[in-house]
mmCIF file of C-alpha atoms in Angstrom:
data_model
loop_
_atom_site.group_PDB
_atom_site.id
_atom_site.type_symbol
_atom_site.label_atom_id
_atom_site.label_comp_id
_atom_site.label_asym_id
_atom_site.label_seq_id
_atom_site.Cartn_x
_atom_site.Cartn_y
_atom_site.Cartn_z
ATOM 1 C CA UNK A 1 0.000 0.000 0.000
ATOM 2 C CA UNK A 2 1.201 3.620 -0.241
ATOM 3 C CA UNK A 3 -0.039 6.509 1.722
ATOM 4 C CA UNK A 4 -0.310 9.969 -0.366
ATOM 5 C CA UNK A 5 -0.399 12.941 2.082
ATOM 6 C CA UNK A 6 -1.118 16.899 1.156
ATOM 7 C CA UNK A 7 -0.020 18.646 4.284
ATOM 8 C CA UNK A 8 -0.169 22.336 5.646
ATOM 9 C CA UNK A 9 2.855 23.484 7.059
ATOM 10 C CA UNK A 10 2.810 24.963 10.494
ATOM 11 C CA UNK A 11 6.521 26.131 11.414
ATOM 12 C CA UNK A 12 8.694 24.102 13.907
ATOM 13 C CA UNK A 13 5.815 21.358 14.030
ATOM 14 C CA UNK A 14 5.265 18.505 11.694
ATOM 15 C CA UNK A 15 2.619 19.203 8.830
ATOM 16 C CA UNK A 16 -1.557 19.680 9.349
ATOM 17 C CA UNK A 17 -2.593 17.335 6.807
ATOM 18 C CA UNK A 18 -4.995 18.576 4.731
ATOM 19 C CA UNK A 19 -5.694 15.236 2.285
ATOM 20 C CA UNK A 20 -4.511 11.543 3.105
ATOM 21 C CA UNK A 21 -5.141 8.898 0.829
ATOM 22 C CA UNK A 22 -4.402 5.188 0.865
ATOM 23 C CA UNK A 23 -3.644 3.592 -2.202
ATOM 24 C CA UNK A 24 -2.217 0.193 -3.976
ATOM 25 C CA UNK A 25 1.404 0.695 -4.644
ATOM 26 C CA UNK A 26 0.881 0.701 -8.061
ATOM 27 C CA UNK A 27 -1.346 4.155 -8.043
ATOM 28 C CA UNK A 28 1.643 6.672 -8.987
ATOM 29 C CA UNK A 29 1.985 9.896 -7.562
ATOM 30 C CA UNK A 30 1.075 11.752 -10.185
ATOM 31 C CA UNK A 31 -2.481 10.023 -11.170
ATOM 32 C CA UNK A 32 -3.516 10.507 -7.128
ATOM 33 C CA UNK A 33 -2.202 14.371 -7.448
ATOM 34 C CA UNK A 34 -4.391 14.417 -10.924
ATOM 35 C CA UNK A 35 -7.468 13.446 -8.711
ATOM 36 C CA UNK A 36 -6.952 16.140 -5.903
ATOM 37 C CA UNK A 37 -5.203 18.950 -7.751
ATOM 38 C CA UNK A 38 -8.849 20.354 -8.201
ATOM 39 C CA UNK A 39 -8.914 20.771 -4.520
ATOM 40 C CA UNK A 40 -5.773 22.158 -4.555
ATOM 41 C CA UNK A 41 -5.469 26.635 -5.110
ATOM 42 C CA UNK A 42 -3.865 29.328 -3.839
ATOM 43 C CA UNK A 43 -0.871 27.380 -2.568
ATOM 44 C CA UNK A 44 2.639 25.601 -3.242
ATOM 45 C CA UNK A 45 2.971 22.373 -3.312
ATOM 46 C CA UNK A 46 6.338 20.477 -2.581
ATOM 47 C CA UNK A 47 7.080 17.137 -4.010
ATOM 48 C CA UNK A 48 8.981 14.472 -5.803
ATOM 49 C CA UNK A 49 9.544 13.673 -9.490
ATOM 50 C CA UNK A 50 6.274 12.223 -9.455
ATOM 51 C CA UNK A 51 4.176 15.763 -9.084
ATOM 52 C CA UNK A 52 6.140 17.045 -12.118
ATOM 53 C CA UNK A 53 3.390 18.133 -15.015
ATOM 54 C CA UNK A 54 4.370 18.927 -18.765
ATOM 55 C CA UNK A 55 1.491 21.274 -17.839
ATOM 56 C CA UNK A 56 2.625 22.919 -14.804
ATOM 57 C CA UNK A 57 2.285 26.711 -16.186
ATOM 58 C CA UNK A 58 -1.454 26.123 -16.969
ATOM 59 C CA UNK A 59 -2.066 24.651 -13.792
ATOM 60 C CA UNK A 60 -0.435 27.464 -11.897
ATOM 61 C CA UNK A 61 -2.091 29.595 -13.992
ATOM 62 C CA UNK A 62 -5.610 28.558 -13.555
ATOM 63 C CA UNK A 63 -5.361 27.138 -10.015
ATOM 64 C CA UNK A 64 -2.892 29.542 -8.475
ATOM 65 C CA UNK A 65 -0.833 26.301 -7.738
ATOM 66 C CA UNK A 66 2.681 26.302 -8.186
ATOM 67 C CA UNK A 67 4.548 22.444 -8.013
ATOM 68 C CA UNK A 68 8.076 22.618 -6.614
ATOM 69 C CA UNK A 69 10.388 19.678 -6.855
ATOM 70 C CA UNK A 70 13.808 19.438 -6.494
ATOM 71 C CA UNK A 71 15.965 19.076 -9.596
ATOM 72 C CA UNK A 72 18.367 16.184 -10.210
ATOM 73 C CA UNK A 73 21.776 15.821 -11.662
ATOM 74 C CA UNK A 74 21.243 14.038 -15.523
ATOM 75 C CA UNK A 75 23.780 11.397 -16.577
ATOM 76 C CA UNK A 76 26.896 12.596 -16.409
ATOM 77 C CA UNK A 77 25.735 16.062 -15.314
ATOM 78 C CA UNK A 78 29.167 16.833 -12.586
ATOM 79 C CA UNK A 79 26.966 19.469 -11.148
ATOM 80 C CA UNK A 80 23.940 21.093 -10.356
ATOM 81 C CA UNK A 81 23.745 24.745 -11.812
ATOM 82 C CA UNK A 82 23.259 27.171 -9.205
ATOM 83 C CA UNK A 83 19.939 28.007 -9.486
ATOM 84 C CA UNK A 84 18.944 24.050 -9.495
ATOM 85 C CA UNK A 85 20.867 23.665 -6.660
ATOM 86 C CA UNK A 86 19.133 26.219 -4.538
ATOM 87 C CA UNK A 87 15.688 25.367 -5.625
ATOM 88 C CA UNK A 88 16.478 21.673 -4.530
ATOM 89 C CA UNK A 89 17.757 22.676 -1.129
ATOM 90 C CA UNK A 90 14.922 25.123 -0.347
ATOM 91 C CA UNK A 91 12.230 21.667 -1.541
ATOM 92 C CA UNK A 92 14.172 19.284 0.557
ATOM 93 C CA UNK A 93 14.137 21.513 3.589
ATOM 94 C CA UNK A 94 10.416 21.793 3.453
ATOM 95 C CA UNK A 95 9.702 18.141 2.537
ATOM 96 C CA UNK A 96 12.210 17.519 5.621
ATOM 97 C CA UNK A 97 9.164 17.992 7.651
ATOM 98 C CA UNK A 98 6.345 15.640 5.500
ATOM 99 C CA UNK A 99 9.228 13.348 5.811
ATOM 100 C CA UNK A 100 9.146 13.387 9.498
ATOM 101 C CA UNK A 101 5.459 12.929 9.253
ATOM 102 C CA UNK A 102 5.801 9.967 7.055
ATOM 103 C CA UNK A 103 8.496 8.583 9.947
ATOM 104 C CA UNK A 104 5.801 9.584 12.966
ATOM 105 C CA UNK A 105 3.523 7.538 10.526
ATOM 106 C CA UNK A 106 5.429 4.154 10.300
ATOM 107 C CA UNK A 107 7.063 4.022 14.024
ATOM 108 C CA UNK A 108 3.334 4.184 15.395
ATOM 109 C CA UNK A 109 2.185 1.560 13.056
ATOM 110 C CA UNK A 110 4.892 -1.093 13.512
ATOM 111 C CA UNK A 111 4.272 -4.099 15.598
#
């Protein structure tokens, strides 16, 4: 099973979550965010490769929702460009705390 969570942030606390949903593991990210993006305005959302869109512009656009995700070397890339590099460390610092969440998550549900 995988566990899809939209949270809010609420600084130095872990995330208010605002959508969970359970799925099989082989519902990908991005058909689950296709189902609740309608839901979704007037916000940011950070998340993994599988939140990219080839439509992202329209959808921020129309739903005031921009999709950050942090950007990874390509084959044989040596390094991130600057601006890459900063966007990924500002995503990964606030998906540090959905993280935690997701840790929370699993240590209360192991036997």
């Amino acid at each position: 099973m995988r566990v899809h969570i939209v949270g809010r942030r609420q600084p130095g606390s872990l995330p208010v979550p605002a959508y969970i949903g359970v799925t099989g593991t082989s519902d990908h990210d991005g058909k689950i965010f296709d189902q609740i993006r309608p839901q979704l305005h007037n916000n940011q959302l950070y998340g993994d490769k599988g939140y990219q869109r080839p439509d992202a512009e329209e959808v921020r656009q129309a739903q005031n929702l921009t999709v950050l995700i942090s950007v990874k070397k390509q084959k044989g890339q040596p390094y991130l460009e600057p601006q890459d590099q900063w966007l990924s460390t500002a995503v990964a610092h606030v998906r540090q705390s959905i993280e935690a969440l997701f840790a929370w998550i699993e240590e209360k549900n192991r036997h």
